[in-house]
PDB file of C-alpha atoms in Angstrom:
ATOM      1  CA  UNK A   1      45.074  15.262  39.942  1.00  0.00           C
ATOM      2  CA  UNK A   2      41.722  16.378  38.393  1.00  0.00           C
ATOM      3  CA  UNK A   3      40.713  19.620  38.081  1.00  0.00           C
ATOM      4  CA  UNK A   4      36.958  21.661  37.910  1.00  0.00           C
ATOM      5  CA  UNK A   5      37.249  21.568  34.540  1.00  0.00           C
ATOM      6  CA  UNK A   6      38.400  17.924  33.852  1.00  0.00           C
ATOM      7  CA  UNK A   7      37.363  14.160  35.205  1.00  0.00           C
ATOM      8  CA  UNK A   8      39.578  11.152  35.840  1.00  0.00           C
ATOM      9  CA  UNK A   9      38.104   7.730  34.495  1.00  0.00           C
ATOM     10  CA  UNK A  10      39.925   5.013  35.529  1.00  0.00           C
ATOM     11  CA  UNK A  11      39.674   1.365  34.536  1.00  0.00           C
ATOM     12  CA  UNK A  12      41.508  -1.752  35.448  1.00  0.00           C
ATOM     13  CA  UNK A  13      42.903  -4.630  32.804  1.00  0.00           C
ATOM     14  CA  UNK A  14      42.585  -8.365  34.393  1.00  0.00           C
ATOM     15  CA  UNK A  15      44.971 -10.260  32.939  1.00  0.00           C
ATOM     16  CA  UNK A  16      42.947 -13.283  33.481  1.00  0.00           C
ATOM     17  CA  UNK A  17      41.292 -12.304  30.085  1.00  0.00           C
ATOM     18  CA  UNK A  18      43.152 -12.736  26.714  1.00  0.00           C
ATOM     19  CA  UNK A  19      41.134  -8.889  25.621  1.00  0.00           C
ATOM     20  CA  UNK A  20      42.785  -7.153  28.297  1.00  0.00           C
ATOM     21  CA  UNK A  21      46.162  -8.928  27.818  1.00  0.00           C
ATOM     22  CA  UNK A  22      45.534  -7.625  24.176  1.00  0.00           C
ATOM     23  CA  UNK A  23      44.801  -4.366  25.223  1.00  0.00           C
ATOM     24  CA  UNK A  24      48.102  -4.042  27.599  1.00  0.00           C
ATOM     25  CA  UNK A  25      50.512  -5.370  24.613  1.00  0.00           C
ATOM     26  CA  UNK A  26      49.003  -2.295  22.149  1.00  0.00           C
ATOM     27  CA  UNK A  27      49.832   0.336  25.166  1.00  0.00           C
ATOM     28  CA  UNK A  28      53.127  -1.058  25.522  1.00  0.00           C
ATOM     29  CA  UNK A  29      54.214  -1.536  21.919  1.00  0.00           C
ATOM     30  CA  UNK A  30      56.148   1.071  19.914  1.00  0.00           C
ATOM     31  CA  UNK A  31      53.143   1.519  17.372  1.00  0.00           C
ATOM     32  CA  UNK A  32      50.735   2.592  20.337  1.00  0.00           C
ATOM     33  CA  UNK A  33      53.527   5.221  21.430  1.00  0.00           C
ATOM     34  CA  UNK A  34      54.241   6.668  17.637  1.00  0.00           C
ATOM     35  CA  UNK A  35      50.460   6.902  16.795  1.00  0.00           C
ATOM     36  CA  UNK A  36      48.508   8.334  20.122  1.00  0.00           C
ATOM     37  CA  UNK A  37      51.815   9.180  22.452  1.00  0.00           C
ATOM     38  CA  UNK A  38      50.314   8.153  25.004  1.00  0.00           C
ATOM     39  CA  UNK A  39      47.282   5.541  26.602  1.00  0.00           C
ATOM     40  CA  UNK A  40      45.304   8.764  27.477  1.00  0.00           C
ATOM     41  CA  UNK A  41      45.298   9.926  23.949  1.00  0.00           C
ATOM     42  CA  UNK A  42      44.509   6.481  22.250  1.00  0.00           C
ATOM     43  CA  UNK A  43      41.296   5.957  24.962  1.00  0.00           C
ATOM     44  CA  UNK A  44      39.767   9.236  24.393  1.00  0.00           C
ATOM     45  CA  UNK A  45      40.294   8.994  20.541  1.00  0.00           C
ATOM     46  CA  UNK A  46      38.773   5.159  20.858  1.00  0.00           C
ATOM     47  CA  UNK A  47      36.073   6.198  23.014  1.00  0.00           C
ATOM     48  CA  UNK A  48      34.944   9.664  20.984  1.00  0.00           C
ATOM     49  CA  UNK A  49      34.870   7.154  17.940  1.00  0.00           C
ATOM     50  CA  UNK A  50      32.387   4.311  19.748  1.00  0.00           C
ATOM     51  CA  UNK A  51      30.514   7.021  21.024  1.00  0.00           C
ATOM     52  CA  UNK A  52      29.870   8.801  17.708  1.00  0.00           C
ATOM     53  CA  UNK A  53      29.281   5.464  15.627  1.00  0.00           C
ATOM     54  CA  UNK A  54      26.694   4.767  18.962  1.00  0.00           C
ATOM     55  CA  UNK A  55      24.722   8.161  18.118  1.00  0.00           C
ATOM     56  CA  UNK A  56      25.187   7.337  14.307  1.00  0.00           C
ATOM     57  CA  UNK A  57      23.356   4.093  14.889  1.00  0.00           C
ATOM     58  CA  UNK A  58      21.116   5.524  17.439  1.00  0.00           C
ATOM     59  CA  UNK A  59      20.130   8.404  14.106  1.00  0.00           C
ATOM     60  CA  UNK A  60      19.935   5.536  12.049  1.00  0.00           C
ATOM     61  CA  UNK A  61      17.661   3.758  13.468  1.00  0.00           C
ATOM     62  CA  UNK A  62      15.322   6.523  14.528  1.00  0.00           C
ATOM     63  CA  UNK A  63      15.034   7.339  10.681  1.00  0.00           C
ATOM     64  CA  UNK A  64      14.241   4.031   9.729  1.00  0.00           C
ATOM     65  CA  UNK A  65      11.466   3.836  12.433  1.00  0.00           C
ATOM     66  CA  UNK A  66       9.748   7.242  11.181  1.00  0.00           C
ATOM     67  CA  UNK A  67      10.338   5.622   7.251  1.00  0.00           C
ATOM     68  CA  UNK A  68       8.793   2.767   8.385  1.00  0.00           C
ATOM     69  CA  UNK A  69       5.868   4.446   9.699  1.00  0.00           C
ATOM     70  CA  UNK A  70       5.560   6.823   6.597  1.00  0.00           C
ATOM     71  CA  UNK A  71       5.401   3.671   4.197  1.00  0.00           C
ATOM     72  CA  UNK A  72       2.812   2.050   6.538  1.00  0.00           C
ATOM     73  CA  UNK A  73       0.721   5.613   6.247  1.00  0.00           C
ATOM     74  CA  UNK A  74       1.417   5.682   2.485  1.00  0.00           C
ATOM     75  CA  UNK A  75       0.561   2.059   2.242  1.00  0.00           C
ATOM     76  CA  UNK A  76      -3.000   2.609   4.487  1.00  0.00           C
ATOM     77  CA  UNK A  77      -3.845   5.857   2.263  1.00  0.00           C
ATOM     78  CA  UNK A  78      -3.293   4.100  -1.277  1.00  0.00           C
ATOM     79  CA  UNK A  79      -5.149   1.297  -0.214  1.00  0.00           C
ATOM     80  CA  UNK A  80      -7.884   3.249   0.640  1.00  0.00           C
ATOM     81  CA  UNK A  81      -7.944   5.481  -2.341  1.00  0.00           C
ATOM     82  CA  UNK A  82      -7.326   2.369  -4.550  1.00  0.00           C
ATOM     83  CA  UNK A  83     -10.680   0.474  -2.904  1.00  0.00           C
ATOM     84  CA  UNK A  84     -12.755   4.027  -3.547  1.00  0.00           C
ATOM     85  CA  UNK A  85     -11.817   3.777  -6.990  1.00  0.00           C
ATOM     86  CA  UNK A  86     -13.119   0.651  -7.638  1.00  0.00           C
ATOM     87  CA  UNK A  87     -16.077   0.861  -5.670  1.00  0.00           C
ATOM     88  CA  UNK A  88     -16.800   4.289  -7.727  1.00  0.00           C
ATOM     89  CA  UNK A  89     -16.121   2.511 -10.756  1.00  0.00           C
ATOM     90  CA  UNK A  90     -18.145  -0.827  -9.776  1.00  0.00           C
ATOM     91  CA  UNK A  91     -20.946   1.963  -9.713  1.00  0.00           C
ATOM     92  CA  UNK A  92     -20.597   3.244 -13.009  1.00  0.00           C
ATOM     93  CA  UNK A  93     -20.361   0.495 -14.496  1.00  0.00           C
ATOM     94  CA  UNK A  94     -23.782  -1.198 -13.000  1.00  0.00           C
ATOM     95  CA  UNK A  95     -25.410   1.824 -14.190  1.00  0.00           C
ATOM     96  CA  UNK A  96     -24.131   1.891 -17.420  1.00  0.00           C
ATOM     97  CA  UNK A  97     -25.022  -1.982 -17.430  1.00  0.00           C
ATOM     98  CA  UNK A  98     -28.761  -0.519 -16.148  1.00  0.00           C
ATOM     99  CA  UNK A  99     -28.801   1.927 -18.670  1.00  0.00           C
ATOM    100  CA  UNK A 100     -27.448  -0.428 -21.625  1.00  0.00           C
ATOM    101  CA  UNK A 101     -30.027  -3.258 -20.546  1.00  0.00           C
ATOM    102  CA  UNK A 102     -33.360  -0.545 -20.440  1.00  0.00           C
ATOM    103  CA  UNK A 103     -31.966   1.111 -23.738  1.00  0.00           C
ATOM    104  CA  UNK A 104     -31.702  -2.802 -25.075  1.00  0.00           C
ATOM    105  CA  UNK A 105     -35.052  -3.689 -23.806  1.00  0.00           C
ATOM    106  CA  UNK A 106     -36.586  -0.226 -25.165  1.00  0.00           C
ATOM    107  CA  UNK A 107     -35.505  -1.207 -28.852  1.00  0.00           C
ATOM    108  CA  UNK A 108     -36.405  -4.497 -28.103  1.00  0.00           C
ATOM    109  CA  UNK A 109     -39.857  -3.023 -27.428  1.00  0.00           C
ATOM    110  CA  UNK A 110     -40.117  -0.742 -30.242  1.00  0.00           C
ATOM    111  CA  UNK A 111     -38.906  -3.662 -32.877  1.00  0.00           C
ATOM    112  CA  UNK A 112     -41.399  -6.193 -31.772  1.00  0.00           C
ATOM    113  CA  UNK A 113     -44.601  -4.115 -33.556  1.00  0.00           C
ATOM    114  CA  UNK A 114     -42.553  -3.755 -36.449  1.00  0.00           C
ATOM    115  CA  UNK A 115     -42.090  -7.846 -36.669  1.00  0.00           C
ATOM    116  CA  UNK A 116     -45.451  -8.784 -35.985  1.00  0.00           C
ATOM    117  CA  UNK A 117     -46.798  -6.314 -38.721  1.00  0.00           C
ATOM    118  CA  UNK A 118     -45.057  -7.711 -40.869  1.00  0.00           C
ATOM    119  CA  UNK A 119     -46.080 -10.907 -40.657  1.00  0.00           C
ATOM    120  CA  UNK A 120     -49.427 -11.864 -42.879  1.00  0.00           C
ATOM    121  CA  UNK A 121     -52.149 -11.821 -40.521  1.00  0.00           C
ATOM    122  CA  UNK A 122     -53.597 -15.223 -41.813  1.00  0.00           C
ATOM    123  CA  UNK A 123     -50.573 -17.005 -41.743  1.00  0.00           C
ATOM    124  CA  UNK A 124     -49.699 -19.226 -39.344  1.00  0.00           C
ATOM    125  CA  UNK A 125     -46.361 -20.111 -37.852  1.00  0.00           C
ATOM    126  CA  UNK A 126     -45.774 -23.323 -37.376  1.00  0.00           C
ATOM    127  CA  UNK A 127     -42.547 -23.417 -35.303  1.00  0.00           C
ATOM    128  CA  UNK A 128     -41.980 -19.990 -34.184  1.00  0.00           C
ATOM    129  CA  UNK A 129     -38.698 -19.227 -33.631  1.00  0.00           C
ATOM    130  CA  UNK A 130     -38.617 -16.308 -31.005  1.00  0.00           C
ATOM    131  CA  UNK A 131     -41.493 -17.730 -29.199  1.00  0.00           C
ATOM    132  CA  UNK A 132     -44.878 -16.427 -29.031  1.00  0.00           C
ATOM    133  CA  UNK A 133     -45.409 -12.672 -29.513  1.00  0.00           C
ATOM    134  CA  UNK A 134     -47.275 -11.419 -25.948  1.00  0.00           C
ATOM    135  CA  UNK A 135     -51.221  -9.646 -27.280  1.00  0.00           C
ATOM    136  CA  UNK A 136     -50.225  -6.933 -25.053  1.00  0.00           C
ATOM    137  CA  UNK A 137     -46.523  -5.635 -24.838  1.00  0.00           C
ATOM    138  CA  UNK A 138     -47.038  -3.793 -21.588  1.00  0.00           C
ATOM    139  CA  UNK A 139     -47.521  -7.023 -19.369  1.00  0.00           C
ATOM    140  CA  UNK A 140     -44.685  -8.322 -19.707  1.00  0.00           C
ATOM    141  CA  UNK A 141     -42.658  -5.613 -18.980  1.00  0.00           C
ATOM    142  CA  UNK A 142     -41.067  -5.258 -15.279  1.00  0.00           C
ATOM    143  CA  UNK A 143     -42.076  -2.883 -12.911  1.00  0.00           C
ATOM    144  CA  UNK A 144     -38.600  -1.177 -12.264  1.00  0.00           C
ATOM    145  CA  UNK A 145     -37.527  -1.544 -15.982  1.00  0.00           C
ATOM    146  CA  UNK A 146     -40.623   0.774 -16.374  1.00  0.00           C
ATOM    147  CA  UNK A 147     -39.475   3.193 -13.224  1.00  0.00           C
ATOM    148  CA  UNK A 148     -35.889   3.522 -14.813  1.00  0.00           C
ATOM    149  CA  UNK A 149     -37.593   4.394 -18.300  1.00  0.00           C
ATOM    150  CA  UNK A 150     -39.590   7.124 -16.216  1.00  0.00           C
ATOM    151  CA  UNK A 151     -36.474   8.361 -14.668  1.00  0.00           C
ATOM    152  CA  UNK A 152     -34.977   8.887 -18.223  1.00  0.00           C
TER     153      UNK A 152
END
């Protein structure tokens, strides 16, 4: 008879099914009897042990779930921080490439005068090799080469 502080859970084997025949030849052997005592003791022991590997797995799989979602963050924030890098480096180096190419250009500038004064001024050249020498150095010059050599 149950009592306030206890509950009867009762449960019937059909022996129809080759589990429950299974289950009715443990309670009745002699190794049921020596380990539990009783079928009481061997349910609630068998029970207490499904139930605790169901919260186990139950844990489990809430912590993968919140480590998935963590590497999915972490995956999201490196990405990010890895495509700002090499959009801030892409930067730096087209202005480096600006600044090499004007400095280039400058000295190209500043050499031509130097060449053509050398040169005899009667002499002619019959095949020039560079092409011809522009009268007037300024012309040929582009108008944002000359903004960026402002800037400087």
């Amino acid at each position: 008879m149950a009592h306030d502080d206890s509950v009867t859970v009762s449960f019937r084997l059909s022996f129809n099914k080759e589990e429950d025949k299974e289950i009715l030849r443990f309670f009745s052997s002699e190794t049921m009897k020596i380990c539990y005592g009783d079928k009481s003791k061997f349910i609630k022991s068998a029970l207490i042990r499904a139930v605790q590997d169901i919260k186990r797995n139950e844990h489990d799989n809430r912590l993968i779930c919140e480590m998935n979602t963590q590497r999915t963050v972490i995956q999201e924030t490196m990405t990010g921080e890895a495509d700002r890098v090499i959009n801030a480096i892409k930067l730096i180096v087209r202005d480096e490439m600006e600044r090499i190419t004007g400095t280039q250009m400058l000295k190209g500038k500043q050499a031509a005068p130097k060449m053509t004064e050398s040169v005899a001024e009667g002499s002619i050249e019959v095949a020039p090799c560079f092409g011809e020498v522009p009268e007037s150095s300024c012309e040929d010059v582009s108008e944002d080469v000359m903004a960026f050599l402002a800037d400087l």
